Coordinates of N, CA and C and ligand atoms in Angstrom, one line a residue:
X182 N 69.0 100.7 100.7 CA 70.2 100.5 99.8 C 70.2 101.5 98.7
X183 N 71.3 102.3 98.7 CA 71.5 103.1 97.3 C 72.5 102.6 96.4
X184 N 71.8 102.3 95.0 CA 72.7 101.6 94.0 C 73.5 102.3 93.1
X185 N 74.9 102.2 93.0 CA 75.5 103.1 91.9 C 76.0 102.2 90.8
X186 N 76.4 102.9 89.7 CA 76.5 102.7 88.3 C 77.8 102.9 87.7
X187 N 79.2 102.9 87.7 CA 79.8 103.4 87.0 C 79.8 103.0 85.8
X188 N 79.9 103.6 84.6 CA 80.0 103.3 82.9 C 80.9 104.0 82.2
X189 N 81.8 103.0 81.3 CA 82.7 103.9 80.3 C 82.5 102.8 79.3
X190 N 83.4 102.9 78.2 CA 83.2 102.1 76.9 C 83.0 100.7 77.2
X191 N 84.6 100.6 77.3 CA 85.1 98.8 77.4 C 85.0 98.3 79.2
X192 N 84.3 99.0 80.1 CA 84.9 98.8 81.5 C 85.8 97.8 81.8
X193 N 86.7 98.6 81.4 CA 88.5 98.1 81.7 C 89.6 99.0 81.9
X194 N 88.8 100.2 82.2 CA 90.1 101.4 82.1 C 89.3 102.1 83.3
X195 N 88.1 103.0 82.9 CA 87.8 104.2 83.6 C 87.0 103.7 84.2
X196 N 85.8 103.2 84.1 CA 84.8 102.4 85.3 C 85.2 101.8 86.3
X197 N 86.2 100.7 85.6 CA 86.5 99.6 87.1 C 87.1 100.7 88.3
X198 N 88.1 101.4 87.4 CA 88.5 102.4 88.7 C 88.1 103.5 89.6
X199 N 86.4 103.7 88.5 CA 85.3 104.5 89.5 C 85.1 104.0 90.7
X200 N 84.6 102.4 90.5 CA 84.1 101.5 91.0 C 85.2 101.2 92.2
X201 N 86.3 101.4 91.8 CA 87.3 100.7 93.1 C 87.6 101.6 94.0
X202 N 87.7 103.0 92.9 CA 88.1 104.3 94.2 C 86.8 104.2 95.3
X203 N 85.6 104.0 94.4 CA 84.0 104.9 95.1 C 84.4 103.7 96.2
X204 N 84.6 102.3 96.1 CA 84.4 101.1 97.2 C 85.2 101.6 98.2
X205 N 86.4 102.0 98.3 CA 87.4 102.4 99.2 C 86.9 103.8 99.7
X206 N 86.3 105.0 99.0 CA 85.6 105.7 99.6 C 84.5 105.4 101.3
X207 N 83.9 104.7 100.2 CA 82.1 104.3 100.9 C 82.9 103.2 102.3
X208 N 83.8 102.3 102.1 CA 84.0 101.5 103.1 C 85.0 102.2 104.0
X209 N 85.9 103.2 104.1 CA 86.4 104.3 104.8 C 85.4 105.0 105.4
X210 N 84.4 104.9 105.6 CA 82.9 105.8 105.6 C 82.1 104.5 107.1
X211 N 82.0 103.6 106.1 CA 81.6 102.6 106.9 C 80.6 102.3 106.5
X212 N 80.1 102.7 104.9 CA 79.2 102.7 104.4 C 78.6 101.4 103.7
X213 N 79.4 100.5 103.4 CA 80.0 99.7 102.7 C 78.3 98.3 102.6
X214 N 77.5 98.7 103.6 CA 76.0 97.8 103.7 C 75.6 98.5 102.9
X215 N 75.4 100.0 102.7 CA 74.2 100.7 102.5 C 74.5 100.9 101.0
X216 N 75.2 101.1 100.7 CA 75.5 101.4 99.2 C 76.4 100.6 98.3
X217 N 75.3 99.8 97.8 CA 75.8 99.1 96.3 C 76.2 99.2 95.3
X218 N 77.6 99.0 94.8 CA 78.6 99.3 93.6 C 78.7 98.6 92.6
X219 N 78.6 99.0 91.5 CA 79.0 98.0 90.4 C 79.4 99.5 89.3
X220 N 80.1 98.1 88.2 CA 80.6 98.8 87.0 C 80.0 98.4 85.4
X221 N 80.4 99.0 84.7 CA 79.7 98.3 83.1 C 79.9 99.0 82.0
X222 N 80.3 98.4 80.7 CA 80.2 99.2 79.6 C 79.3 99.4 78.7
X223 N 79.2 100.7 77.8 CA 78.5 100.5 76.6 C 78.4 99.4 75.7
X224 N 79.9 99.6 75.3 CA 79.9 98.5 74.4 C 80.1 96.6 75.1
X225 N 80.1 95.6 74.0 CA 80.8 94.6 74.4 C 81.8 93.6 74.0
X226 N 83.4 94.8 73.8 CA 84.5 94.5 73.4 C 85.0 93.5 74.8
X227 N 84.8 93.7 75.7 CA 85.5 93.3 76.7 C 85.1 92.4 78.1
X228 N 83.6 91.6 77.7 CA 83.1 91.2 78.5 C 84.3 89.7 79.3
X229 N 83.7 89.9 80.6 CA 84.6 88.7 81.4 C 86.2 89.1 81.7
X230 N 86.4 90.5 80.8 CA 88.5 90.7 81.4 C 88.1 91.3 82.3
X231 N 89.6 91.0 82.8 CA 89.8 91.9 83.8 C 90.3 93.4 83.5
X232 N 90.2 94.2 84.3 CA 90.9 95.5 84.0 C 92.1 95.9 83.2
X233 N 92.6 96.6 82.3 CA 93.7 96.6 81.9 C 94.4 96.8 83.0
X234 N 95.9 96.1 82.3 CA 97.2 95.8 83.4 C 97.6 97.4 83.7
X235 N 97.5 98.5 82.8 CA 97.7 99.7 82.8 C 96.8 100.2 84.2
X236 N 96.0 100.3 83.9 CA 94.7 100.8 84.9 C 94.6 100.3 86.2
X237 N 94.9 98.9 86.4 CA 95.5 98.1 87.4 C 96.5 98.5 88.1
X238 N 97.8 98.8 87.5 CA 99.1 99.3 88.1 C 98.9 100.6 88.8
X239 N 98.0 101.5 87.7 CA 98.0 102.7 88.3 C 97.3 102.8 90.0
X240 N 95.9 101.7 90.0 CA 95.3 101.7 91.3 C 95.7 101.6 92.0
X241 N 96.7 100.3 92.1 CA 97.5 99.4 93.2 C 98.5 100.4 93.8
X242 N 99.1 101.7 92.9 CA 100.5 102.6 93.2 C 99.4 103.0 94.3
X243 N 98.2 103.1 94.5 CA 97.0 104.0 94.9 C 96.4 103.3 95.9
X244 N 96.6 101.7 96.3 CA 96.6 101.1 97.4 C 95.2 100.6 97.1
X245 N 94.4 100.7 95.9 CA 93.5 99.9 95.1 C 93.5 98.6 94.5
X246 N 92.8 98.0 94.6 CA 92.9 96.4 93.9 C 91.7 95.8 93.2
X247 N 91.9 96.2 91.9 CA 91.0 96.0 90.9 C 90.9 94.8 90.2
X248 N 91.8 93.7 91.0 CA 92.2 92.9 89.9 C 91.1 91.7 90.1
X249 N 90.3 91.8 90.8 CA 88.4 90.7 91.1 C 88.0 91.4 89.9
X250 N 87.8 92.7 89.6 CA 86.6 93.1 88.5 C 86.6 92.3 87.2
X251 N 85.5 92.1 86.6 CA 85.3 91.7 85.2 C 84.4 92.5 84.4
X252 N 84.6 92.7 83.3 CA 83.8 93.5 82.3 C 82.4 92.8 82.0
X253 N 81.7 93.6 82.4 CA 80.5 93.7 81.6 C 79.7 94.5 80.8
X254 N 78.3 94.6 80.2 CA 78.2 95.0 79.1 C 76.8 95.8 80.0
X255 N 76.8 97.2 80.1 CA 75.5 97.8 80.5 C 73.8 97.3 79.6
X256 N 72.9 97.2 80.7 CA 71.9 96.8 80.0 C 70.7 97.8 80.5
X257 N 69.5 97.9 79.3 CA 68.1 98.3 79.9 C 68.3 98.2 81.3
X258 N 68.3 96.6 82.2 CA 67.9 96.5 83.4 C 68.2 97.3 84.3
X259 N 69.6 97.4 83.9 CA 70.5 98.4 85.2 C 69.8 99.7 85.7
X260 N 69.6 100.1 84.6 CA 69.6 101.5 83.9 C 67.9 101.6 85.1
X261 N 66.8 100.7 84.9 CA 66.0 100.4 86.3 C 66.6 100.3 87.2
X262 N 67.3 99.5 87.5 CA 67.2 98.6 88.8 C 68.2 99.7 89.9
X263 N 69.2 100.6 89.0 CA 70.4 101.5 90.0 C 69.9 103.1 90.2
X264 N 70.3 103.5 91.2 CA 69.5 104.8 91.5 C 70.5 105.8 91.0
X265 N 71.7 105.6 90.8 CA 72.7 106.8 90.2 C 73.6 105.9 89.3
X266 N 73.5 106.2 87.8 CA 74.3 105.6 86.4 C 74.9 106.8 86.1
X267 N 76.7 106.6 86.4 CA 77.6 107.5 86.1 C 78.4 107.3 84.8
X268 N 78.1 108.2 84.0 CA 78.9 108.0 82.8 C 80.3 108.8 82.4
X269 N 81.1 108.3 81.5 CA 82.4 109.2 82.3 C 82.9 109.9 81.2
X270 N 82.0 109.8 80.0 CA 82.1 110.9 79.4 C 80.5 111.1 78.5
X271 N 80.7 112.0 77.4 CA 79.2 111.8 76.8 C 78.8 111.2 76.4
X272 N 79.8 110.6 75.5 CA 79.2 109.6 74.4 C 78.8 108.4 75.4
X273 N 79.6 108.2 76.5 CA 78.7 107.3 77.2 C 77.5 107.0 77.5
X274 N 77.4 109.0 77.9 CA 76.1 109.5 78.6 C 74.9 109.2 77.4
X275 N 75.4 109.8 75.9 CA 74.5 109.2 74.9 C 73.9 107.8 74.6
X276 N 75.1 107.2 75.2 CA 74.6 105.3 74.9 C 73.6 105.4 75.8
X277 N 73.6 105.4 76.8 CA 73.2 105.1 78.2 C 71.7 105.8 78.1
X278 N 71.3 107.1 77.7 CA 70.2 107.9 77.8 C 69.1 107.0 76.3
X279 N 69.8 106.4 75.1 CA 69.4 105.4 74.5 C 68.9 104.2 75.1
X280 N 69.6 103.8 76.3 CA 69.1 102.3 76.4 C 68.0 102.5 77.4
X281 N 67.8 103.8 77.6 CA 67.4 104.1 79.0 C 65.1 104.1 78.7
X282 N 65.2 103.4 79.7 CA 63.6 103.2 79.9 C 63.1 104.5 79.7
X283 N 61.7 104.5 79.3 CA 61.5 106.3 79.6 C 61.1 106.7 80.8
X284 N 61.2 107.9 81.2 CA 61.3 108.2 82.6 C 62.3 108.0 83.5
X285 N 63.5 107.2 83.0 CA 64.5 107.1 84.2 C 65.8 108.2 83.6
X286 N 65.8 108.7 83.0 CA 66.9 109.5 82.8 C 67.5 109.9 83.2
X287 N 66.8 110.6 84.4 CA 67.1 111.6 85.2 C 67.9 111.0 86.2
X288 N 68.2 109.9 86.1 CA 69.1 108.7 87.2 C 70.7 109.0 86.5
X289 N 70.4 109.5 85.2 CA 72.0 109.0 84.2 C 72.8 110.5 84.2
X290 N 74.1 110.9 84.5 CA 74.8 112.2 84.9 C 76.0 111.7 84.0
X291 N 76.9 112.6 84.4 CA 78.2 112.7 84.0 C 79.0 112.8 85.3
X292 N 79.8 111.6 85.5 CA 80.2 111.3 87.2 C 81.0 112.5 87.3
X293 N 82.0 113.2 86.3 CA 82.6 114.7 87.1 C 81.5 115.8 87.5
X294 N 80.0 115.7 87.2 CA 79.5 116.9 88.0 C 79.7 116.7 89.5
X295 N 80.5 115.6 90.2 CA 80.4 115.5 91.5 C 82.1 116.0 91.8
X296 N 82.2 116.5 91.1 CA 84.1 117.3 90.6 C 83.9 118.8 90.5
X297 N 82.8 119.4 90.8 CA 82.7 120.8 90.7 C 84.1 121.8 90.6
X298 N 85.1 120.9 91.4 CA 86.2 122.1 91.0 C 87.0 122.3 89.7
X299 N 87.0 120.4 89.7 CA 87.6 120.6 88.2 C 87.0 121.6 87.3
X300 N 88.1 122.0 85.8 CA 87.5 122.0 85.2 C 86.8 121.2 83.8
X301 N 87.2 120.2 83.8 CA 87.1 119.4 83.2 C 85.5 118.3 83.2
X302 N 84.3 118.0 82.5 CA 83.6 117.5 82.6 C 83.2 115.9 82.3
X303 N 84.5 115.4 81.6 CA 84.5 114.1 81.0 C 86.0 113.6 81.6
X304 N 85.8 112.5 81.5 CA 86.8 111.1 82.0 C 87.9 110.9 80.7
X305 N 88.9 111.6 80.3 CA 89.3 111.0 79.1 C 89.7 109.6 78.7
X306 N 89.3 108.9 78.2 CA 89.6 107.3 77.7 C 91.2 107.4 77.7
X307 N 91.8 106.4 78.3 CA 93.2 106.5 78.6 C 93.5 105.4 78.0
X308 N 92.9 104.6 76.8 CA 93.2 103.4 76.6 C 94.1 103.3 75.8
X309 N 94.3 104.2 74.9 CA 95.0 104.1 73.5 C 96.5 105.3 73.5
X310 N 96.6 105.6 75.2 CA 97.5 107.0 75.7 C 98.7 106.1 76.4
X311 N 99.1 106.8 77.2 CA 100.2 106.2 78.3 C 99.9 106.2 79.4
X312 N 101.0 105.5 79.9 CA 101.0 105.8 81.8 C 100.3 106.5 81.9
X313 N 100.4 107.8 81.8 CA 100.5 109.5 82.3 C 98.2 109.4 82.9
X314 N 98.4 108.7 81.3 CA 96.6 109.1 81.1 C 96.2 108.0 82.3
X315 N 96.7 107.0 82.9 CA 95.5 106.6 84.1 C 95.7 107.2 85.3
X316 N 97.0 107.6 85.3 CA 97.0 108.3 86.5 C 95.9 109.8 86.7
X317 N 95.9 110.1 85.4 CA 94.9 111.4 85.6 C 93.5 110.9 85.9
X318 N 93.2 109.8 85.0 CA 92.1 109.3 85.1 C 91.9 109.4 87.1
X319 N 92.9 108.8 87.6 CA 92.8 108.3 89.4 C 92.6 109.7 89.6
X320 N 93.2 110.8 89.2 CA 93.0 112.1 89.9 C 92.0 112.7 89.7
X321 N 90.9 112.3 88.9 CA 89.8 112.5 88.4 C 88.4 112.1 89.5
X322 N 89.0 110.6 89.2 CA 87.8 109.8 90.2 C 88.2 110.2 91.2
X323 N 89.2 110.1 92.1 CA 89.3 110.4 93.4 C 88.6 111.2 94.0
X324 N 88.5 112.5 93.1 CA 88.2 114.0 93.6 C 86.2 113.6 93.3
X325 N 85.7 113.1 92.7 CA 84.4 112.8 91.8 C 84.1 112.0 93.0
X326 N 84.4 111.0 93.2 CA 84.3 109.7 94.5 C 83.9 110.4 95.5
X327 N 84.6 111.4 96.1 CA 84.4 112.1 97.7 C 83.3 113.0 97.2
X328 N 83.0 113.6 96.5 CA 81.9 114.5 95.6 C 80.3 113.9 95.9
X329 N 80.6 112.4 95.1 CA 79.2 112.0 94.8 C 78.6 111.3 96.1
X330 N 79.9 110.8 97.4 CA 79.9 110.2 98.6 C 79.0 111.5 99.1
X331 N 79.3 112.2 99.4 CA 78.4 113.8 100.2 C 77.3 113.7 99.4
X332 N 77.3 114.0 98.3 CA 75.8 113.9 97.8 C 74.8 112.9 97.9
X333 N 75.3 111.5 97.8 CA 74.3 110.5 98.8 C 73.6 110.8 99.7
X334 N 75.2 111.3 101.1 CA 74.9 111.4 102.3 C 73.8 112.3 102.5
X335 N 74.2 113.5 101.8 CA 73.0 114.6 102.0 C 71.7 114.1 101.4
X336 N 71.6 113.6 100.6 CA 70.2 113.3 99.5 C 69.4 112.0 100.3
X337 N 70.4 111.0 100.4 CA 69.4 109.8 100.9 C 69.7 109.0 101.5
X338 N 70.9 109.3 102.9 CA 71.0 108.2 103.6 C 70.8 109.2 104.9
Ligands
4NP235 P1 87.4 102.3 79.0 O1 88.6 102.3 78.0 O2 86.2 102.7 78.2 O3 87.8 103.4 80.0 O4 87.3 100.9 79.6 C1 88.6 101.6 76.8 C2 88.8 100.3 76.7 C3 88.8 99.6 75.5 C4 88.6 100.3 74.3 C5 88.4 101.7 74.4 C6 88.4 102.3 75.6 N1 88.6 99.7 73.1 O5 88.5 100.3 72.0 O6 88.7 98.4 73.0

């Protein structure tokens, strides 16, 4: 089993949707035993919602259905227990490399390095923007999703 991690602030915008694209990836694959998904935030503004209704709409236009997720709050544990913690921008990557045991660091990235084309290396928080900003967000993960899917494949399945 290889476990993944998505993380953003409040996971209610950018995570849940890592998490829903990456599921629809990996189960198009057939992968769906082998690799274990979850989501989580730094902070804990938002534990138990669901996804913003924004972030939601945008999936669904996208044939995604986000609306089972619930917010939770990243912990030490994870940060053990998952073999890839994707953060989706720095300041994430900063919380996250704080909570992080010593020696596991090297588990914690920035999920666009699996976006090589882009040029962009962070997830911009779309929470406080418009429409426009979740849809970018989806065009973001999408392309990150099929990225980090091949790098599994090649690395450890
Ligand atoms: P997320 O977006 O980190 O992508 O889930 C945000 C959600 C909530 C807040 C900020 C960003 N907030 O300030 O409550």
């Amino acid at each position: 089993m290889v476990k993944v991690l998505f993380v953003c602030l409040g996971n209610i915008c950018r995570s849940p949707t890592a998490e829903g694209v990456f599921r629809a990836v990996v189960r198009a694959q057939g992968l769906e035993e082998v690799i274990e998904i979850d989501s989580a935030g730094t902070h804990a503004y938002h534990i138990g919602e669901a996804p913003d209704a924004r972030a939601q709409a945008a999936a669904a236009r996208r044939g995604i259905d986000l609306s089972g997720l619930r917010g939770r709050q990243a912990t030490r544990r994870d940060i053990e227990s998952f073999d890839f913690i994707l953060a989706m921008d720095r300041e994430n990557l900063r919380h996250l490399l704080a909570l992080s045991p010593p020696g596991q660091e090297g588990k914690i990235r920035l999920f666009l390095e699996f976006a090589p084309s882009r040029p962009e290396r962070e997830v911009p928080d779309p929470y406080f923007g418009g429409e426009s900003g979740f849809d970018r967000v989806l065009d973001m993960v999408e392309e990150a999703a099929v990225g980090l899917l091949e790098h599994i494949r090649h690395e450890r399945l």
